[in-house]
CSV table of C-alpha atoms and ligand atoms in Angstrom, one decimal:
chain,number,residue,atom,x,y,z
A,24,UNK,CA,63.8,72.9,85.3
A,25,UNK,CA,67.4,74.0,85.7
A,26,UNK,CA,67.7,77.7,86.8
A,27,UNK,CA,69.6,79.5,84.0
A,28,UNK,CA,71.7,82.4,85.0
A,29,UNK,CA,72.5,85.2,82.7
A,30,UNK,CA,70.5,86.8,80.2
A,31,UNK,CA,69.1,85.3,77.0
A,32,UNK,CA,71.5,85.6,74.1
A,33,UNK,CA,69.3,87.8,72.2
A,34,UNK,CA,69.1,90.5,74.9
A,35,UNK,CA,72.7,90.6,75.5
A,36,UNK,CA,73.8,93.2,73.0
A,37,UNK,CA,70.9,95.6,73.6
A,38,UNK,CA,72.7,98.8,74.7
A,39,UNK,CA,71.3,102.0,76.0
A,40,UNK,CA,72.5,103.8,72.9
A,41,UNK,CA,70.5,105.0,70.1
A,42,UNK,CA,70.3,101.6,68.5
A,43,UNK,CA,72.0,103.1,65.4
A,44,UNK,CA,75.4,101.5,64.3
A,45,UNK,CA,78.4,103.7,65.2
A,46,UNK,CA,80.1,104.6,62.0
A,47,UNK,CA,83.5,103.0,61.5
A,48,UNK,CA,82.8,100.6,64.5
A,49,UNK,CA,85.3,97.8,64.6
A,50,UNK,CA,83.8,94.4,64.9
A,51,UNK,CA,85.1,93.8,68.5
A,52,UNK,CA,83.3,91.6,71.0
A,53,UNK,CA,85.9,92.2,73.7
A,54,UNK,CA,86.7,95.7,74.6
A,55,UNK,CA,88.9,95.9,77.7
A,56,UNK,CA,88.4,99.6,78.0
A,57,UNK,CA,84.8,99.0,79.3
A,58,UNK,CA,86.2,98.2,82.6
A,59,UNK,CA,88.2,101.4,82.8
A,60,UNK,CA,85.3,103.7,81.8
A,61,UNK,CA,84.8,105.3,85.2
A,62,UNK,CA,86.5,105.5,88.6
A,63,UNK,CA,83.9,103.3,90.3
A,64,UNK,CA,84.5,100.6,87.5
A,65,UNK,CA,88.2,100.9,87.8
A,66,UNK,CA,88.0,100.5,91.6
A,67,UNK,CA,85.8,97.5,91.2
A,68,UNK,CA,88.3,95.5,89.0
A,69,UNK,CA,91.5,96.8,90.8
A,70,UNK,CA,93.8,93.8,91.5
A,71,UNK,CA,96.2,95.4,94.0
A,72,UNK,CA,95.9,98.1,96.6
A,73,UNK,CA,98.4,99.9,98.8
A,74,UNK,CA,97.5,100.7,102.4
A,75,UNK,CA,99.2,102.2,105.2
A,76,UNK,CA,99.9,98.7,106.5
A,77,UNK,CA,102.3,98.0,103.8
A,78,UNK,CA,104.6,100.8,104.8
A,79,UNK,CA,107.8,100.7,107.0
A,80,UNK,CA,109.3,104.2,107.6
A,81,UNK,CA,113.1,104.5,107.9
A,82,UNK,CA,114.3,107.2,110.3
A,83,UNK,CA,117.9,108.6,110.5
A,84,UNK,CA,119.1,109.4,114.0
A,85,UNK,CA,121.6,112.0,115.2
A,86,UNK,CA,123.0,112.8,118.5
A,87,UNK,CA,121.7,115.9,120.3
A,88,UNK,CA,118.4,117.4,121.4
A,89,UNK,CA,115.5,119.1,119.5
A,90,UNK,CA,117.7,118.7,116.3
A,91,UNK,CA,116.8,118.1,112.7
A,92,UNK,CA,119.3,118.2,109.9
A,93,UNK,CA,118.6,118.3,106.2
A,94,UNK,CA,120.3,115.7,104.0
A,95,UNK,CA,121.2,117.3,100.7
A,96,UNK,CA,120.7,114.2,98.5
A,97,UNK,CA,117.4,113.3,100.1
A,98,UNK,CA,115.2,116.3,99.9
A,99,UNK,CA,112.4,116.1,102.5
A,100,UNK,CA,114.2,113.6,104.8
A,101,UNK,CA,116.1,114.7,107.9
A,102,UNK,CA,118.4,113.4,110.6
A,103,UNK,CA,116.6,113.5,113.8
A,104,UNK,CA,117.6,113.6,117.4
A,105,UNK,CA,115.9,110.9,119.7
A,106,UNK,CA,113.2,113.3,120.9
A,107,UNK,CA,112.4,114.2,117.4
A,108,UNK,CA,112.4,110.6,116.3
A,109,UNK,CA,109.8,110.0,119.1
A,110,UNK,CA,107.7,112.9,117.6
A,111,UNK,CA,107.9,111.0,114.2
A,112,UNK,CA,106.8,107.8,115.9
A,113,UNK,CA,103.8,109.5,117.1
A,114,UNK,CA,103.2,110.7,113.6
A,115,UNK,CA,103.5,107.3,112.4
A,116,UNK,CA,101.0,106.0,115.0
A,117,UNK,CA,98.5,108.6,113.8
A,118,UNK,CA,99.1,107.7,110.2
A,119,UNK,CA,98.7,103.9,111.1
A,120,UNK,CA,102.1,103.0,109.7
A,121,UNK,CA,102.9,99.8,111.5
A,122,UNK,CA,106.6,100.0,111.8
A,123,UNK,CA,109.7,102.2,111.9
A,124,UNK,CA,113.2,101.3,111.0
A,125,UNK,CA,116.1,103.1,112.6
A,126,UNK,CA,119.6,104.2,111.2
A,127,UNK,CA,122.1,106.1,113.1
A,128,UNK,CA,124.5,108.9,112.0
A,129,UNK,CA,127.4,108.0,114.3
A,130,UNK,CA,129.7,110.8,115.4
A,131,UNK,CA,133.0,110.4,113.5
A,132,UNK,CA,134.8,110.3,116.8
A,133,UNK,CA,133.0,107.1,117.7
A,134,UNK,CA,133.8,105.2,114.5
A,135,UNK,CA,136.6,102.8,114.5
A,136,UNK,CA,138.0,99.9,112.6
A,137,UNK,CA,136.0,97.4,114.4
A,138,UNK,CA,132.6,99.4,114.6
A,139,UNK,CA,132.7,98.9,118.4
A,140,UNK,CA,129.9,101.5,118.8
A,141,UNK,CA,127.5,99.0,117.3
A,142,UNK,CA,127.7,96.9,120.5
A,143,UNK,CA,127.3,99.8,123.0
A,144,UNK,CA,124.0,99.2,124.7
A,145,UNK,CA,123.6,102.9,125.0
A,146,UNK,CA,124.3,103.8,121.5
A,147,UNK,CA,122.1,106.2,119.4
A,148,UNK,CA,119.9,103.3,118.0
A,149,UNK,CA,119.3,101.8,121.5
A,150,UNK,CA,118.5,105.1,123.1
A,151,UNK,CA,115.9,105.7,120.3
A,152,UNK,CA,114.4,102.3,120.6
A,153,UNK,CA,113.9,102.7,124.4
A,154,UNK,CA,112.4,106.2,124.0
A,155,UNK,CA,110.1,105.3,121.2
A,156,UNK,CA,108.9,102.1,122.9
A,157,UNK,CA,108.4,104.0,126.1
A,158,UNK,CA,106.0,106.4,124.7
A,159,UNK,CA,104.6,104.2,121.9
A,160,UNK,CA,104.8,100.6,122.7
A,161,UNK,CA,102.2,99.6,120.1
A,162,UNK,CA,104.4,100.6,117.1
A,163,UNK,CA,106.9,98.2,115.7
A,164,UNK,CA,110.6,99.1,115.6
A,165,UNK,CA,113.0,97.4,113.3
A,166,UNK,CA,116.8,97.8,113.8
A,167,UNK,CA,119.3,97.2,111.1
A,168,UNK,CA,122.2,94.9,111.9
A,169,UNK,CA,125.4,95.7,110.1
A,170,UNK,CA,128.5,97.6,111.0
A,171,UNK,CA,128.6,100.4,108.2
A,172,UNK,CA,127.3,103.2,110.4
A,173,UNK,CA,129.9,102.5,112.9
A,174,UNK,CA,133.2,101.6,111.2
A,175,UNK,CA,135.8,104.1,110.1
A,176,UNK,CA,136.1,102.3,106.8
A,177,UNK,CA,132.3,102.2,106.0
A,178,UNK,CA,132.2,98.5,105.5
A,179,UNK,CA,129.6,96.3,107.0
A,180,UNK,CA,132.0,93.9,108.5
A,181,UNK,CA,135.6,93.6,110.0
A,182,UNK,CA,138.5,93.9,107.6
A,183,UNK,CA,141.9,92.2,107.7
A,184,UNK,CA,144.4,92.6,104.9
A,185,UNK,CA,141.8,94.2,102.7
A,186,UNK,CA,139.4,91.3,103.2
A,187,UNK,CA,136.0,91.3,104.8
A,188,UNK,CA,136.1,88.6,107.5
A,189,UNK,CA,132.9,86.5,107.5
A,190,UNK,CA,132.7,84.6,110.7
A,191,UNK,CA,134.5,87.1,112.9
A,192,UNK,CA,132.0,89.7,111.7
A,193,UNK,CA,129.0,87.4,112.5
A,194,UNK,CA,130.2,87.2,116.0
A,195,UNK,CA,130.0,91.0,116.3
A,196,UNK,CA,126.7,91.2,114.6
A,197,UNK,CA,125.1,88.8,117.1
A,198,UNK,CA,126.3,91.1,120.0
A,199,UNK,CA,124.9,94.0,118.1
A,200,UNK,CA,121.6,92.3,117.6
A,201,UNK,CA,121.4,91.5,121.2
A,202,UNK,CA,122.0,95.0,122.5
A,203,UNK,CA,119.3,96.3,120.1
A,204,UNK,CA,116.9,93.5,121.1
A,205,UNK,CA,117.5,94.1,124.8
A,206,UNK,CA,116.7,97.8,124.2
A,207,UNK,CA,113.3,96.6,123.0
A,208,UNK,CA,113.3,96.5,119.3
A,209,UNK,CA,110.8,94.1,117.8
A,210,UNK,CA,112.6,93.1,114.6
A,211,UNK,CA,116.2,92.5,113.9
A,212,UNK,CA,117.1,93.1,110.3
A,213,UNK,CA,120.5,91.9,109.3
A,214,UNK,CA,121.6,93.9,106.3
A,215,UNK,CA,125.2,92.8,106.2
A,216,UNK,CA,125.1,89.8,103.8
A,217,UNK,CA,127.6,87.7,105.8
A,218,UNK,CA,127.0,84.1,105.4
A,219,UNK,CA,125.4,82.3,108.5
A,220,UNK,CA,124.4,85.4,110.4
A,221,UNK,CA,120.6,84.7,110.5
A,222,UNK,CA,121.3,81.3,112.2
A,223,UNK,CA,123.8,83.0,114.6
A,224,UNK,CA,121.5,85.8,115.6
A,225,UNK,CA,118.5,83.5,116.0
A,226,UNK,CA,120.6,81.3,118.3
A,227,UNK,CA,121.8,84.4,120.2
A,228,UNK,CA,118.3,85.7,120.6
A,229,UNK,CA,116.9,82.3,121.7
A,230,UNK,CA,119.6,81.7,124.2
A,231,UNK,CA,118.9,85.1,125.8
A,232,UNK,CA,115.1,84.3,126.0
A,233,UNK,CA,114.3,86.8,123.3
A,234,UNK,CA,112.1,84.3,121.5
A,235,UNK,CA,109.6,86.8,120.2
A,236,UNK,CA,112.1,89.0,118.4
A,237,UNK,CA,111.6,88.7,114.6
A,238,UNK,CA,114.2,88.5,112.2
A,239,UNK,CA,113.7,90.3,108.8
A,240,UNK,CA,116.6,89.1,106.6
A,241,UNK,CA,117.9,91.5,104.0
A,242,UNK,CA,118.3,88.1,102.0
A,243,UNK,CA,118.9,89.3,98.6
A,244,UNK,CA,120.8,92.6,98.9
A,245,UNK,CA,122.5,93.7,95.8
A,246,UNK,CA,125.8,95.8,95.4
A,247,UNK,CA,124.1,98.9,94.1
A,248,UNK,CA,124.8,102.4,93.1
A,249,UNK,CA,121.3,103.3,94.5
A,250,UNK,CA,122.5,103.3,98.0
A,251,UNK,CA,124.5,106.7,97.4
A,252,UNK,CA,122.3,109.1,99.3
A,253,UNK,CA,121.9,106.6,102.3
A,254,UNK,CA,125.7,106.9,102.7
A,255,UNK,CA,125.5,110.6,102.7
A,256,UNK,CA,122.7,110.4,105.5
A,257,UNK,CA,124.7,108.0,107.8
A,258,UNK,CA,128.0,109.7,107.0
A,259,UNK,CA,129.8,106.8,105.4
A,260,UNK,CA,130.0,108.1,101.8
A,261,UNK,CA,133.3,109.9,102.3
A,262,UNK,CA,135.0,107.2,104.4
A,263,UNK,CA,134.1,104.1,102.3
A,264,UNK,CA,137.0,102.5,100.8
A,265,UNK,CA,136.4,100.4,97.8
A,266,UNK,CA,133.1,98.8,97.3
A,267,UNK,CA,130.9,95.9,98.7
A,268,UNK,CA,130.9,93.5,95.9
A,269,UNK,CA,132.6,90.7,97.8
A,270,UNK,CA,129.4,90.5,100.1
A,271,UNK,CA,126.5,92.1,98.4
A,272,UNK,CA,125.0,90.4,95.4
A,273,UNK,CA,125.9,90.9,91.8
A,274,UNK,CA,123.1,92.7,90.1
A,275,UNK,CA,123.2,90.3,87.2
A,276,UNK,CA,121.8,87.4,89.3
A,277,UNK,CA,118.4,86.1,90.3
A,278,UNK,CA,118.8,82.3,90.8
A,279,UNK,CA,121.4,83.3,93.3
A,280,UNK,CA,118.9,85.4,95.0
A,281,UNK,CA,116.7,82.4,95.6
A,282,UNK,CA,119.5,80.3,97.0
A,283,UNK,CA,120.3,83.3,99.4
A,284,UNK,CA,116.6,83.5,100.4
A,285,UNK,CA,116.3,79.9,100.9
A,286,UNK,CA,119.3,79.7,103.3
A,287,UNK,CA,118.0,82.7,105.4
A,288,UNK,CA,114.7,80.9,105.8
A,289,UNK,CA,116.2,77.7,106.7
A,290,UNK,CA,118.3,79.6,109.3
A,291,UNK,CA,115.2,81.1,111.0
A,292,UNK,CA,114.3,84.3,109.0
A,293,UNK,CA,110.6,85.1,109.8
A,294,UNK,CA,110.5,87.6,106.8
A,295,UNK,CA,112.8,88.2,103.9
A,296,UNK,CA,113.8,91.3,102.0
A,297,UNK,CA,114.9,92.2,98.5
A,298,UNK,CA,117.0,95.3,98.1
A,299,UNK,CA,117.0,97.8,96.2
A,300,UNK,CA,113.4,97.9,95.1
A,301,UNK,CA,112.2,99.1,91.8
A,302,UNK,CA,115.1,97.8,89.8
A,303,UNK,CA,114.7,94.4,91.3
A,304,UNK,CA,110.9,93.8,91.0
A,305,UNK,CA,111.6,90.6,89.1
A,306,UNK,CA,113.5,89.3,92.1
A,307,UNK,CA,110.6,90.3,94.5
A,308,UNK,CA,108.2,88.4,92.3
A,309,UNK,CA,110.5,85.2,92.0
A,310,UNK,CA,111.0,85.2,95.8
A,311,UNK,CA,107.3,85.6,96.6
A,312,UNK,CA,106.3,82.9,94.1
A,313,UNK,CA,109.0,80.5,95.3
A,314,UNK,CA,108.8,80.7,99.0
A,315,UNK,CA,105.3,82.3,99.8
A,316,UNK,CA,107.1,83.9,102.8
A,317,UNK,CA,106.3,87.5,104.1
A,318,UNK,CA,108.4,89.3,101.5
A,319,UNK,CA,109.5,93.0,101.7
A,320,UNK,CA,111.3,95.3,99.4
A,321,UNK,CA,113.4,98.3,100.2
A,322,UNK,CA,112.8,101.3,98.1
A,323,UNK,CA,116.2,102.7,98.7
A,324,UNK,CA,117.6,106.2,99.0
A,325,UNK,CA,118.6,106.6,95.4
A,326,UNK,CA,115.2,105.6,94.2
A,327,UNK,CA,113.7,108.1,96.6
A,328,UNK,CA,116.2,110.8,95.4
A,329,UNK,CA,115.6,110.2,91.8
A,330,UNK,CA,111.7,110.7,92.2
A,331,UNK,CA,112.2,113.7,94.7
A,332,UNK,CA,114.6,115.4,92.3
A,333,UNK,CA,112.6,115.1,89.2
A,334,UNK,CA,109.6,116.3,91.2
A,335,UNK,CA,111.5,119.3,92.5
A,336,UNK,CA,112.6,120.2,89.0
A,337,UNK,CA,109.0,120.0,87.8
A,338,UNK,CA,109.8,117.0,85.6
A,339,UNK,CA,107.5,114.6,87.2
A,340,UNK,CA,104.3,114.8,89.2
A,341,UNK,CA,106.0,113.6,92.5
A,342,UNK,CA,102.9,112.6,94.4
A,343,UNK,CA,101.7,110.4,91.4
A,344,UNK,CA,105.2,108.9,90.8
A,345,UNK,CA,105.5,108.1,94.6
A,346,UNK,CA,102.1,106.3,94.7
A,347,UNK,CA,102.8,104.4,91.5
A,348,UNK,CA,106.1,103.3,92.6
A,349,UNK,CA,104.8,102.1,95.8
A,350,UNK,CA,101.9,100.1,94.1
A,351,UNK,CA,104.4,98.4,91.9
A,352,UNK,CA,105.9,96.6,94.8
A,353,UNK,CA,102.4,95.3,95.7
A,354,UNK,CA,102.0,94.2,92.0
A,355,UNK,CA,105.3,92.4,92.3
A,356,UNK,CA,104.1,90.4,95.2
A,357,UNK,CA,105.7,92.3,98.2
A,358,UNK,CA,103.8,92.3,101.4
A,359,UNK,CA,105.4,95.6,102.4
A,360,UNK,CA,107.9,98.3,101.4
A,361,UNK,CA,110.5,100.2,103.4
A,362,UNK,CA,110.3,103.7,101.9
A,363,UNK,CA,111.3,107.2,102.8
A,364,UNK,CA,108.0,108.2,101.2
A,365,UNK,CA,106.1,106.4,104.0
A,366,UNK,CA,104.7,109.5,105.9
A,367,UNK,CA,103.8,111.2,102.7
A,368,UNK,CA,102.2,108.2,101.0
A,369,UNK,CA,100.4,107.4,104.4
A,370,UNK,CA,99.0,110.9,104.6
A,371,UNK,CA,97.8,110.6,101.0
A,372,UNK,CA,96.2,107.2,101.5
A,373,UNK,CA,94.3,108.6,104.7
A,374,UNK,CA,93.1,111.7,102.9
A,375,UNK,CA,91.8,109.3,100.2
A,376,UNK,CA,89.9,107.5,103.1
B,410,FVT,N1,121.0,98.8,105.4
B,410,FVT,C1,120.1,99.8,105.0
B,410,FVT,C2,120.5,100.4,103.8
B,410,FVT,O1,121.7,100.2,103.2
B,410,FVT,C3,119.7,101.3,103.0
B,410,FVT,C4,120.1,101.8,101.7
B,410,FVT,C5,119.4,103.0,101.0
B,410,FVT,O2,118.4,103.5,101.4
B,410,FVT,O3,120.0,103.5,100.1
B,411,MG,MG1,123.1,85.2,102.7
């Protein structure tokens, strides 16, 4: 006799209730709310989870010693001297955040038209990479590749006659990537949106024997108003002339994002990124579904600032909004999120056990 699983039909509807019909009960067989009736039940059917493994923590660097500077448009985020960045690396280790991303505030006296400080093997980023990797070799360090923290005009590339030069910029970006990789960074993340930079950087790394250095391409990076506070943080807000729409993507497009991502993968990107985050979750989903690559999203400074400002005004429950916004990236298919909330979110996740 075949084994029958499940209860006989006549037993199914025997509830633990009184047996009496509920007045005004709707004739519903399916009641989705049953699976939400208690925390244990909600946990059991939960489809997506956020863990500390999903977080990449961006840090801002500044010259000096034992220095921490607040950033007015990013409450709770500071610029850190290298020694303080090492302390945050220790905090990240304890919080089991797998990776840090480094962004420098370059002293204005070191900024020039060509962004030459970007290729100085002893610049702030390289110093921080060496210091962090020396004390905490087990934490991942990601370095951004683009010229905007280093140029007097605040653009990511070289300019001639008001135009951003693609191929000339790529040559400089390769040199920037090499000094960072030689300092010991684990992931090179080109954020400049020049065409062909991933292939050129991969070739440069491979020719130098840096075969294990990964590339996370800012593959679909949009020209966005949400980067405002970041430009305050790295000091390029005041100096930026014009906008970045000839190289960053038009926010109206998603097919184009797929073509950009496809190119970067074909050029050797190990991981791809969509940026900004929350306003572009549709792009994250399409990229993940199309390429099944490790896919990251950047919850950028403006997204952080909106939540932080509303929370500081008492208009939002900041902690809940933070966790909900981060989980949204997982739901959209992201494998991880670069977020200024990383340490706070990790603390909360660890407190929850
Ligand atoms: N290349 C890194 C960024 O541009 C970050 C933008 C932001 O957080 O607003
Ligand atoms: Mg591209």
